[in-house]
């Protein structure tokens, strides 16, 4: 769960937080693209390291590292499955190329998680939804997105209360074989679902009472305007992406230890 | 001037319901009125609220007869989203009416929906936050707010739309007394300073009666009383329905019965004091009486316990406590004081970070929750967090089967619990089809079924009407007389004042006071620190203490006797 927890915006006000979500999105997208383009350790490592100064400037080390730690389990899984499948595919031999490739795939995953985490940790969903609105994404979509984020902590708290209440009635979640254990979760899931249905009805009533859908043209409390820094980041990100593509296409062997893969 | 709200002969039946929820309701509200709408659960108050902003008939289908007009606009022709400009509705659960992640964005939500221009929107948001006193929290994340702050935020976001009428459906149910009082002050301000019309559903009548100028009582879908607060609460019709009556009113009635010539019945402590001022004899301050609790056999011992949540919040800080077998204890304090955290230790749901908790001599860190649960039955606040079975019978049997009782014992215990809580007629019904009060009783039965030695009830009075609370009180008295150790966690001051248990007063993870109800509830300084308001009787008696009247009396009859004894005319 900590993988997702690390993705949650938790406030903050640094130049990175203040960047226009659109500019930041392009930055994230360029890191993403670069990571997907490369199969080798050195370039991926560089892409990873590029993010460190941004994390430092945004002062989100804690959340960022927590996401990485959350992703560790999957990273190890990627490494092991890659190694094993190569091992059998290549006829039960280990080569350095295999190891590099497997490590690269793992690092790529980490880079992707890291860049997403950086984006969501430093972008308030309110501003993100505004950016989406500016990009003409239908409001119903952004509203659903915001509401989902809003209710994550509420649901988590409710799930905890339900678990506590059922344990107080002698429910032992870890008891029994696999099938029994799955069944053990019924007394937890049912109230959670019923409560959610009830809640959605109440929410709909409250939405009506707040004139949801009254005006054809919705307005927004905030205005999003690209400033100098935003344009700089935008340009830099596009340049980064261009360089990455250029090297990948014209110098595919730059920084490759074991070109045979 | 025409009335701002007109309800004319409205009869409404929900889809799939057999009986109408409203029967020929007629009500007119003038601009600037502050109305208290009350009545037992299921009387139709909430349904009436839904009619006022067009949720009925637009959001709820079903059959509606009659007419509702708001500022002359018929609710049949204008949908809720349009009426939202004129009538704002605020609901009971603060969490289910907040959509945004930050405070100011939430206040702007309605305005954005209405398409209000940005500059105007900014002005209105700032104003609304100012009025409810949340300006300093404008950039805060909404889920970090306390319950009281959330409810004030809900008011601000309605306020920003500048409605002429605000309708609130039990807005203080989840709030502690201080937060509730604060909410009422804001409503009062809106009514007096801004001339807003307010219609309020509320169970805390003692508090509400200070501000409202008209009371409407409903029962069975009918409006049965519609009068000034004094008339409404003294009307035999109101009494027959079983709604709470302001305690000061009850006190002044009893004083009159004892032959004290009062000019009129008082509704608030201030009114009564004015009447009694200078008419009592006696002088000298009152020095508090002390009652000593005799030591018996301990069932729960909390020794130097501190608890810190994984997120770093220290919820308990050096708690020492001993509860004896057969004691009746109320743990009080504002939301977030650590009450629920503490009782979760009694059943091992939480283990102390420091210190030890012993239940019947056994350290809770050494045993499983399931084995502790057999001794300590914990009933949570919201029955919906535990009901899941197909029938009430199955629901009650759930825990018994978990504890491994044989089927014939299970059957016997289920019968016993159904009988105990008087829910035999629902044996085969699905718990989800029952009303709120009935669901609460099923939840209670499902824990009492295995007859635990200690019964812990977390906020048992939340969302309960007067009759249900009375029933609960009798039930608690019954448990007490059976010698069962009973612990309630609550911030319902008047309820506790009537039960007179031992009170443990908590604030910020510490115990501020511990002693008999009379002493703790009259210790105004400690109550203040715990953000608990004193009970009505204490409010009255404290001001009479210059006459030597003791102020540690919680019972209305006893208070009447003491005051009458000092009356000199």
PDB file of C-alpha atoms in Angstrom, chain B residues 35-308:
ATOM      1  CA  UNK B  35     -37.126  27.438  13.209  1.00  0.00           C
ATOM      2  CA  UNK B  36     -36.405  24.281  15.150  1.00  0.00           C
ATOM      3  CA  UNK B  37     -37.913  21.220  13.510  1.00  0.00           C
ATOM      4  CA  UNK B  38     -38.084  18.253  15.823  1.00  0.00           C
ATOM      5  CA  UNK B  39     -39.795  14.927  16.355  1.00  0.00           C
ATOM      6  CA  UNK B  40     -38.878  11.264  16.849  1.00  0.00           C
ATOM      7  CA  UNK B  41     -36.819   9.356  14.262  1.00  0.00           C
ATOM      8  CA  UNK B  42     -38.845   8.536  11.193  1.00  0.00           C
ATOM      9  CA  UNK B  43     -41.367  11.349  11.790  1.00  0.00           C
ATOM     10  CA  UNK B  44     -40.718  12.904   8.381  1.00  0.00           C
ATOM     11  CA  UNK B  45     -38.431  15.819   9.259  1.00  0.00           C
ATOM     12  CA  UNK B  46     -35.692  14.803   6.849  1.00  0.00           C
ATOM     13  CA  UNK B  47     -38.260  14.159   4.135  1.00  0.00           C
ATOM     14  CA  UNK B  48     -39.631  17.646   4.661  1.00  0.00           C
ATOM     15  CA  UNK B  49     -36.121  19.104   4.265  1.00  0.00           C
ATOM     16  CA  UNK B  50     -35.737  17.243   0.997  1.00  0.00           C
ATOM     17  CA  UNK B  51     -38.930  18.868  -0.236  1.00  0.00           C
ATOM     18  CA  UNK B  52     -37.612  22.348   0.435  1.00  0.00           C
ATOM     19  CA  UNK B  53     -34.877  22.357  -2.194  1.00  0.00           C
ATOM     20  CA  UNK B  54     -36.584  20.121  -4.707  1.00  0.00           C
ATOM     21  CA  UNK B  55     -34.674  16.886  -3.961  1.00  0.00           C
ATOM     22  CA  UNK B  56     -38.241  15.695  -3.683  1.00  0.00           C
ATOM     23  CA  UNK B  57     -39.707  15.337  -6.351  1.00  0.00           C
ATOM     24  CA  UNK B  58     -36.656  15.624  -8.669  1.00  0.00           C
ATOM     25  CA  UNK B  59     -34.001  13.422  -7.065  1.00  0.00           C
ATOM     26  CA  UNK B  60     -36.411  11.078  -5.299  1.00  0.00           C
ATOM     27  CA  UNK B  61     -39.228   9.821  -7.417  1.00  0.00           C
ATOM     28  CA  UNK B  62     -42.292   8.590  -5.565  1.00  0.00           C
ATOM     29  CA  UNK B  63     -45.615  10.292  -5.277  1.00  0.00           C
ATOM     30  CA  UNK B  64     -45.959  13.888  -4.232  1.00  0.00           C
ATOM     31  CA  UNK B  65     -49.190  15.761  -3.795  1.00  0.00           C
ATOM     32  CA  UNK B  66     -49.481  19.433  -2.910  1.00  0.00           C
ATOM     33  CA  UNK B  67     -47.151  22.319  -3.577  1.00  0.00           C
ATOM     34  CA  UNK B  68     -43.861  23.626  -2.224  1.00  0.00           C
ATOM     35  CA  UNK B  69     -42.808  27.149  -3.142  1.00  0.00           C
ATOM     36  CA  UNK B  70     -39.552  28.847  -2.261  1.00  0.00           C
ATOM     37  CA  UNK B  71     -39.518  32.581  -2.952  1.00  0.00           C
ATOM     38  CA  UNK B  72     -42.553  31.910  -5.050  1.00  0.00           C
ATOM     39  CA  UNK B  73     -40.776  29.283  -7.192  1.00  0.00           C
ATOM     40  CA  UNK B  74     -42.524  25.943  -7.374  1.00  0.00           C
ATOM     41  CA  UNK B  75     -40.191  23.049  -6.612  1.00  0.00           C
ATOM     42  CA  UNK B  76     -41.966  20.981  -9.220  1.00  0.00           C
ATOM     43  CA  UNK B  77     -40.807  23.311 -11.960  1.00  0.00           C
ATOM     44  CA  UNK B  78     -37.351  24.142 -10.660  1.00  0.00           C
ATOM     45  CA  UNK B  79     -34.730  21.447 -10.062  1.00  0.00           C
ATOM     46  CA  UNK B  80     -32.475  21.391  -6.948  1.00  0.00           C
ATOM     47  CA  UNK B  81     -29.476  22.705  -8.872  1.00  0.00           C
ATOM     48  CA  UNK B  82     -31.482  25.839  -9.641  1.00  0.00           C
ATOM     49  CA  UNK B  83     -33.041  26.140  -6.188  1.00  0.00           C
ATOM     50  CA  UNK B  84     -29.567  25.830  -4.639  1.00  0.00           C
ATOM     51  CA  UNK B  85     -29.171  29.597  -5.069  1.00  0.00           C
ATOM     52  CA  UNK B  86     -32.056  30.202  -2.703  1.00  0.00           C
ATOM     53  CA  UNK B  87     -32.086  27.224  -0.336  1.00  0.00           C
ATOM     54  CA  UNK B  88     -28.957  25.626   1.064  1.00  0.00           C
ATOM     55  CA  UNK B  89     -29.146  22.153   2.577  1.00  0.00           C
ATOM     56  CA  UNK B  90     -26.616  20.915   5.134  1.00  0.00           C
ATOM     57  CA  UNK B  91     -26.522  17.271   6.127  1.00  0.00           C
ATOM     58  CA  UNK B  92     -25.654  15.274   9.210  1.00  0.00           C
ATOM     59  CA  UNK B  93     -22.434  13.621   8.123  1.00  0.00           C
ATOM     60  CA  UNK B  94     -19.796  16.244   7.333  1.00  0.00           C
ATOM     61  CA  UNK B  95     -17.677  13.791   5.374  1.00  0.00           C
ATOM     62  CA  UNK B  96     -20.371  12.992   2.852  1.00  0.00           C
ATOM     63  CA  UNK B  97     -20.820  16.544   1.669  1.00  0.00           C
ATOM     64  CA  UNK B  98     -17.243  17.599   1.062  1.00  0.00           C
ATOM     65  CA  UNK B  99     -15.953  17.029  -2.454  1.00  0.00           C
ATOM     66  CA  UNK B 100     -12.741  18.975  -2.694  1.00  0.00           C
ATOM     67  CA  UNK B 101      -9.284  18.413  -1.356  1.00  0.00           C
ATOM     68  CA  UNK B 102      -8.638  21.888  -0.022  1.00  0.00           C
ATOM     69  CA  UNK B 103     -10.801  24.147   2.096  1.00  0.00           C
ATOM     70  CA  UNK B 104     -11.169  27.168  -0.151  1.00  0.00           C
ATOM     71  CA  UNK B 105     -11.727  25.053  -3.217  1.00  0.00           C
ATOM     72  CA  UNK B 106     -14.583  23.348  -1.391  1.00  0.00           C
ATOM     73  CA  UNK B 107     -16.213  26.676  -0.596  1.00  0.00           C
ATOM     74  CA  UNK B 108     -15.916  27.599  -4.262  1.00  0.00           C
ATOM     75  CA  UNK B 109     -17.469  24.333  -5.513  1.00  0.00           C
ATOM     76  CA  UNK B 110     -21.052  25.557  -5.614  1.00  0.00           C
ATOM     77  CA  UNK B 111     -20.050  28.878  -7.140  1.00  0.00           C
ATOM     78  CA  UNK B 112     -18.063  27.145  -9.848  1.00  0.00           C
ATOM     79  CA  UNK B 113     -21.107  25.049 -10.616  1.00  0.00           C
ATOM     80  CA  UNK B 114     -23.188  28.203 -10.890  1.00  0.00           C
ATOM     81  CA  UNK B 115     -20.630  29.733 -13.214  1.00  0.00           C
ATOM     82  CA  UNK B 116     -19.873  32.720 -10.973  1.00  0.00           C
ATOM     83  CA  UNK B 117     -17.126  34.972 -12.339  1.00  0.00           C
ATOM     84  CA  UNK B 118     -13.722  34.565 -10.661  1.00  0.00           C
ATOM     85  CA  UNK B 119     -13.402  37.950  -8.938  1.00  0.00           C
ATOM     86  CA  UNK B 120     -16.867  37.702  -7.418  1.00  0.00           C
ATOM     87  CA  UNK B 121     -16.196  34.094  -6.485  1.00  0.00           C
ATOM     88  CA  UNK B 122     -13.013  35.059  -4.641  1.00  0.00           C
ATOM     89  CA  UNK B 123     -14.875  37.732  -2.674  1.00  0.00           C
ATOM     90  CA  UNK B 124     -17.671  35.373  -1.693  1.00  0.00           C
ATOM     91  CA  UNK B 125     -15.296  32.556  -0.718  1.00  0.00           C
ATOM     92  CA  UNK B 126     -13.307  34.911   1.502  1.00  0.00           C
ATOM     93  CA  UNK B 127     -16.457  36.254   3.091  1.00  0.00           C
ATOM     94  CA  UNK B 128     -17.930  32.807   3.775  1.00  0.00           C
ATOM     95  CA  UNK B 129     -14.690  31.570   5.338  1.00  0.00           C
ATOM     96  CA  UNK B 130     -14.538  34.688   7.466  1.00  0.00           C
ATOM     97  CA  UNK B 131     -18.096  34.226   8.761  1.00  0.00           C
ATOM     98  CA  UNK B 132     -17.516  30.640   9.915  1.00  0.00           C
ATOM     99  CA  UNK B 133     -14.048  31.435  11.243  1.00  0.00           C
ATOM    100  CA  UNK B 134     -12.040  29.232   8.920  1.00  0.00           C
ATOM    101  CA  UNK B 135     -10.030  31.883   7.063  1.00  0.00           C
ATOM    102  CA  UNK B 136      -6.801  30.722   8.652  1.00  0.00           C
ATOM    103  CA  UNK B 137      -7.349  27.179   7.333  1.00  0.00           C
ATOM    104  CA  UNK B 138      -8.155  28.133   3.746  1.00  0.00           C
ATOM    105  CA  UNK B 139      -5.298  26.166   2.205  1.00  0.00           C
ATOM    106  CA  UNK B 140      -5.621  23.181   4.527  1.00  0.00           C
ATOM    107  CA  UNK B 141      -6.523  19.751   3.142  1.00  0.00           C
ATOM    108  CA  UNK B 142     -10.156  18.983   3.922  1.00  0.00           C
ATOM    109  CA  UNK B 143      -9.465  15.538   5.378  1.00  0.00           C
ATOM    110  CA  UNK B 144      -7.180  17.076   8.001  1.00  0.00           C
ATOM    111  CA  UNK B 145     -10.010  19.097   9.548  1.00  0.00           C
ATOM    112  CA  UNK B 146     -11.788  18.119  12.761  1.00  0.00           C
ATOM    113  CA  UNK B 147     -15.482  17.187  12.653  1.00  0.00           C
ATOM    114  CA  UNK B 148     -16.518  20.631  13.852  1.00  0.00           C
ATOM    115  CA  UNK B 149     -14.338  22.359  11.286  1.00  0.00           C
ATOM    116  CA  UNK B 150     -15.724  20.127   8.544  1.00  0.00           C
ATOM    117  CA  UNK B 151     -19.270  21.035   9.481  1.00  0.00           C
ATOM    118  CA  UNK B 152     -18.382  24.730   9.528  1.00  0.00           C
ATOM    119  CA  UNK B 153     -16.801  24.247   6.116  1.00  0.00           C
ATOM    120  CA  UNK B 154     -20.061  22.705   4.886  1.00  0.00           C
ATOM    121  CA  UNK B 155     -21.874  25.803   6.126  1.00  0.00           C
ATOM    122  CA  UNK B 156     -19.355  28.122   4.474  1.00  0.00           C
ATOM    123  CA  UNK B 157     -19.742  26.362   1.151  1.00  0.00           C
ATOM    124  CA  UNK B 158     -23.506  26.765   1.315  1.00  0.00           C
ATOM    125  CA  UNK B 159     -23.129  30.336   2.534  1.00  0.00           C
ATOM    126  CA  UNK B 160     -20.953  31.303  -0.425  1.00  0.00           C
ATOM    127  CA  UNK B 161     -23.917  30.665  -2.704  1.00  0.00           C
ATOM    128  CA  UNK B 162     -25.757  33.361  -0.727  1.00  0.00           C
ATOM    129  CA  UNK B 163     -28.964  31.436  -0.174  1.00  0.00           C
ATOM    130  CA  UNK B 164     -31.901  33.109   1.563  1.00  0.00           C
ATOM    131  CA  UNK B 165     -32.826  29.962   3.482  1.00  0.00           C
ATOM    132  CA  UNK B 166     -30.480  27.487   5.154  1.00  0.00           C
ATOM    133  CA  UNK B 167     -31.819  24.072   6.128  1.00  0.00           C
ATOM    134  CA  UNK B 168     -29.708  21.908   8.431  1.00  0.00           C
ATOM    135  CA  UNK B 169     -30.466  18.246   9.100  1.00  0.00           C
ATOM    136  CA  UNK B 170     -28.978  17.309  12.502  1.00  0.00           C
ATOM    137  CA  UNK B 171     -25.721  19.125  11.823  1.00  0.00           C
ATOM    138  CA  UNK B 172     -24.248  18.561  15.288  1.00  0.00           C
ATOM    139  CA  UNK B 173     -24.772  14.803  15.607  1.00  0.00           C
ATOM    140  CA  UNK B 174     -21.099  13.989  15.205  1.00  0.00           C
ATOM    141  CA  UNK B 175     -19.776  17.028  17.028  1.00  0.00           C
ATOM    142  CA  UNK B 176     -18.593  17.374  20.594  1.00  0.00           C
ATOM    143  CA  UNK B 177     -20.400  19.912  22.818  1.00  0.00           C
ATOM    144  CA  UNK B 178     -17.984  22.800  22.286  1.00  0.00           C
ATOM    145  CA  UNK B 179     -18.015  22.394  18.518  1.00  0.00           C
ATOM    146  CA  UNK B 180     -21.810  22.184  18.583  1.00  0.00           C
ATOM    147  CA  UNK B 181     -22.031  25.387  20.588  1.00  0.00           C
ATOM    148  CA  UNK B 182     -19.728  27.119  18.123  1.00  0.00           C
ATOM    149  CA  UNK B 183     -21.940  25.968  15.245  1.00  0.00           C
ATOM    150  CA  UNK B 184     -25.019  27.404  16.930  1.00  0.00           C
ATOM    151  CA  UNK B 185     -23.284  30.725  17.457  1.00  0.00           C
ATOM    152  CA  UNK B 186     -22.561  30.886  13.731  1.00  0.00           C
ATOM    153  CA  UNK B 187     -26.181  30.085  12.881  1.00  0.00           C
ATOM    154  CA  UNK B 188     -27.319  32.760  15.298  1.00  0.00           C
ATOM    155  CA  UNK B 189     -25.007  35.269  13.632  1.00  0.00           C
ATOM    156  CA  UNK B 190     -26.315  34.382  10.173  1.00  0.00           C
ATOM    157  CA  UNK B 191     -29.854  34.785  11.391  1.00  0.00           C
ATOM    158  CA  UNK B 192     -29.398  38.065  13.237  1.00  0.00           C
ATOM    159  CA  UNK B 193     -26.729  39.848  11.205  1.00  0.00           C
ATOM    160  CA  UNK B 194     -27.512  38.610   7.731  1.00  0.00           C
ATOM    161  CA  UNK B 195     -31.225  38.039   8.112  1.00  0.00           C
ATOM    162  CA  UNK B 196     -31.005  34.489   6.843  1.00  0.00           C
ATOM    163  CA  UNK B 197     -33.939  32.193   7.391  1.00  0.00           C
ATOM    164  CA  UNK B 198     -32.840  29.052   9.201  1.00  0.00           C
ATOM    165  CA  UNK B 199     -34.648  25.757   9.517  1.00  0.00           C
ATOM    166  CA  UNK B 200     -32.872  23.380  11.847  1.00  0.00           C
ATOM    167  CA  UNK B 201     -33.425  19.759  12.754  1.00  0.00           C
ATOM    168  CA  UNK B 202     -31.718  19.120  16.054  1.00  0.00           C
ATOM    169  CA  UNK B 203     -31.834  16.800  19.040  1.00  0.00           C
ATOM    170  CA  UNK B 204     -29.865  19.120  21.314  1.00  0.00           C
ATOM    171  CA  UNK B 205     -32.897  21.138  22.306  1.00  0.00           C
ATOM    172  CA  UNK B 206     -31.267  22.683  25.377  1.00  0.00           C
ATOM    173  CA  UNK B 207     -28.823  24.442  23.121  1.00  0.00           C
ATOM    174  CA  UNK B 208     -31.174  25.109  20.223  1.00  0.00           C
ATOM    175  CA  UNK B 209     -33.871  26.713  22.322  1.00  0.00           C
ATOM    176  CA  UNK B 210     -31.590  29.652  23.109  1.00  0.00           C
ATOM    177  CA  UNK B 211     -31.618  30.762  19.510  1.00  0.00           C
ATOM    178  CA  UNK B 212     -34.803  29.674  17.768  1.00  0.00           C
ATOM    179  CA  UNK B 213     -38.018  31.653  17.659  1.00  0.00           C
ATOM    180  CA  UNK B 214     -40.386  28.954  16.511  1.00  0.00           C
ATOM    181  CA  UNK B 215     -40.663  25.210  17.055  1.00  0.00           C
ATOM    182  CA  UNK B 216     -42.328  22.746  14.695  1.00  0.00           C
ATOM    183  CA  UNK B 217     -42.940  19.250  16.035  1.00  0.00           C
ATOM    184  CA  UNK B 218     -43.677  16.382  13.677  1.00  0.00           C
ATOM    185  CA  UNK B 219     -44.879  12.851  14.252  1.00  0.00           C
ATOM    186  CA  UNK B 220     -45.870  10.147  11.802  1.00  0.00           C
ATOM    187  CA  UNK B 221     -45.558  12.476   8.817  1.00  0.00           C
ATOM    188  CA  UNK B 222     -47.805  15.124  10.369  1.00  0.00           C
ATOM    189  CA  UNK B 223     -47.035  18.521  11.784  1.00  0.00           C
ATOM    190  CA  UNK B 224     -48.581  18.265  15.244  1.00  0.00           C
ATOM    191  CA  UNK B 225     -47.332  21.437  16.912  1.00  0.00           C
ATOM    192  CA  UNK B 226     -46.229  24.713  15.354  1.00  0.00           C
ATOM    193  CA  UNK B 227     -45.747  27.435  17.949  1.00  0.00           C
ATOM    194  CA  UNK B 228     -43.316  29.568  19.918  1.00  0.00           C
ATOM    195  CA  UNK B 229     -40.694  27.526  21.815  1.00  0.00           C
ATOM    196  CA  UNK B 230     -42.449  28.081  25.150  1.00  0.00           C
ATOM    197  CA  UNK B 231     -45.832  27.020  23.875  1.00  0.00           C
ATOM    198  CA  UNK B 232     -44.457  24.163  21.807  1.00  0.00           C
ATOM    199  CA  UNK B 233     -42.482  22.582  24.624  1.00  0.00           C
ATOM    200  CA  UNK B 234     -45.245  22.921  27.163  1.00  0.00           C
ATOM    201  CA  UNK B 235     -47.887  21.565  24.812  1.00  0.00           C
ATOM    202  CA  UNK B 236     -49.222  18.182  25.911  1.00  0.00           C
ATOM    203  CA  UNK B 237     -49.072  17.091  22.269  1.00  0.00           C
ATOM    204  CA  UNK B 238     -45.302  17.579  22.229  1.00  0.00           C
ATOM    205  CA  UNK B 239     -44.939  15.685  25.469  1.00  0.00           C
ATOM    206  CA  UNK B 240     -47.014  12.808  24.182  1.00  0.00           C
ATOM    207  CA  UNK B 241     -44.754  12.323  21.155  1.00  0.00           C
ATOM    208  CA  UNK B 242     -41.666  11.883  23.287  1.00  0.00           C
ATOM    209  CA  UNK B 243     -39.208  14.539  22.173  1.00  0.00           C
ATOM    210  CA  UNK B 244     -36.584  16.026  24.432  1.00  0.00           C
ATOM    211  CA  UNK B 245     -37.713  19.042  26.456  1.00  0.00           C
ATOM    212  CA  UNK B 246     -35.239  21.713  27.599  1.00  0.00           C
ATOM    213  CA  UNK B 247     -34.137  20.770  31.097  1.00  0.00           C
ATOM    214  CA  UNK B 248     -34.460  24.287  32.416  1.00  0.00           C
ATOM    215  CA  UNK B 249     -38.094  24.267  31.352  1.00  0.00           C
ATOM    216  CA  UNK B 250     -38.558  21.049  33.269  1.00  0.00           C
ATOM    217  CA  UNK B 251     -36.856  22.610  36.273  1.00  0.00           C
ATOM    218  CA  UNK B 252     -39.061  25.696  36.240  1.00  0.00           C
ATOM    219  CA  UNK B 253     -42.159  23.532  35.912  1.00  0.00           C
ATOM    220  CA  UNK B 254     -41.136  21.584  38.969  1.00  0.00           C
ATOM    221  CA  UNK B 255     -40.417  24.802  40.846  1.00  0.00           C
ATOM    222  CA  UNK B 256     -43.910  26.031  40.054  1.00  0.00           C
ATOM    223  CA  UNK B 257     -45.352  22.740  41.174  1.00  0.00           C
ATOM    224  CA  UNK B 258     -43.613  23.268  44.490  1.00  0.00           C
ATOM    225  CA  UNK B 259     -45.428  26.576  44.779  1.00  0.00           C
ATOM    226  CA  UNK B 260     -42.680  28.943  43.687  1.00  0.00           C
ATOM    227  CA  UNK B 261     -44.438  31.852  41.966  1.00  0.00           C
ATOM    228  CA  UNK B 262     -42.548  32.294  38.700  1.00  0.00           C
ATOM    229  CA  UNK B 263     -43.876  34.801  36.177  1.00  0.00           C
ATOM    230  CA  UNK B 264     -43.453  32.347  33.349  1.00  0.00           C
ATOM    231  CA  UNK B 265     -41.712  29.117  32.477  1.00  0.00           C
ATOM    232  CA  UNK B 266     -38.048  29.615  31.575  1.00  0.00           C
ATOM    233  CA  UNK B 267     -36.313  27.962  28.637  1.00  0.00           C
ATOM    234  CA  UNK B 268     -32.703  28.887  29.303  1.00  0.00           C
ATOM    235  CA  UNK B 269     -30.572  29.206  32.435  1.00  0.00           C
ATOM    236  CA  UNK B 270     -30.360  32.979  31.847  1.00  0.00           C
ATOM    237  CA  UNK B 271     -34.143  33.391  31.906  1.00  0.00           C
ATOM    238  CA  UNK B 272     -34.534  31.353  35.049  1.00  0.00           C
ATOM    239  CA  UNK B 273     -31.726  33.190  36.826  1.00  0.00           C
ATOM    240  CA  UNK B 274     -33.349  36.481  36.046  1.00  0.00           C
ATOM    241  CA  UNK B 275     -36.509  35.241  37.732  1.00  0.00           C
ATOM    242  CA  UNK B 276     -34.738  33.892  40.778  1.00  0.00           C
ATOM    243  CA  UNK B 277     -32.287  36.757  41.204  1.00  0.00           C
ATOM    244  CA  UNK B 278     -32.564  38.201  44.705  1.00  0.00           C
ATOM    245  CA  UNK B 279     -35.393  35.901  45.645  1.00  0.00           C
ATOM    246  CA  UNK B 280     -33.380  33.208  47.391  1.00  0.00           C
ATOM    247  CA  UNK B 281     -32.080  33.312  50.923  1.00  0.00           C
ATOM    248  CA  UNK B 282     -28.840  32.019  52.259  1.00  0.00           C
ATOM    249  CA  UNK B 283     -25.342  33.150  51.554  1.00  0.00           C
ATOM    250  CA  UNK B 284     -21.761  32.089  51.567  1.00  0.00           C
ATOM    251  CA  UNK B 285     -20.075  30.013  48.905  1.00  0.00           C
ATOM    252  CA  UNK B 286     -20.631  26.347  48.574  1.00  0.00           C
ATOM    253  CA  UNK B 287     -17.704  24.082  49.307  1.00  0.00           C
ATOM    254  CA  UNK B 288     -17.750  20.983  47.160  1.00  0.00           C
ATOM    255  CA  UNK B 289     -18.781  17.685  48.650  1.00  0.00           C
ATOM    256  CA  UNK B 290     -16.488  14.725  48.299  1.00  0.00           C
ATOM    257  CA  UNK B 291     -17.552  11.185  47.615  1.00  0.00           C
ATOM    258  CA  UNK B 292     -15.048   8.425  48.067  1.00  0.00           C
ATOM    259  CA  UNK B 293     -15.197   5.367  45.833  1.00  0.00           C
ATOM    260  CA  UNK B 294     -14.664   2.181  47.771  1.00  0.00           C
ATOM    261  CA  UNK B 295     -12.054  -0.115  46.285  1.00  0.00           C
ATOM    262  CA  UNK B 296     -13.202  -3.489  45.040  1.00  0.00           C
ATOM    263  CA  UNK B 297     -11.823  -6.095  42.708  1.00  0.00           C
ATOM    264  CA  UNK B 298     -10.267  -4.585  39.575  1.00  0.00           C
ATOM    265  CA  UNK B 299     -11.308  -5.892  36.154  1.00  0.00           C
ATOM    266  CA  UNK B 300      -9.334  -3.430  34.034  1.00  0.00           C
ATOM    267  CA  UNK B 301      -6.046  -1.881  35.023  1.00  0.00           C
ATOM    268  CA  UNK B 302      -4.189   0.603  32.861  1.00  0.00           C
ATOM    269  CA  UNK B 303      -0.662   1.208  34.070  1.00  0.00           C
ATOM    270  CA  UNK B 304       1.450   4.101  32.700  1.00  0.00           C
ATOM    271  CA  UNK B 305       0.079   3.587  29.235  1.00  0.00           C
ATOM    272  CA  UNK B 306       1.109   5.715  26.303  1.00  0.00           C
ATOM    273  CA  UNK B 307       0.114   5.044  22.744  1.00  0.00           C
ATOM    274  CA  UNK B 308       1.524   6.577  19.587  1.00  0.00           C
TER     275      UNK B 308
END
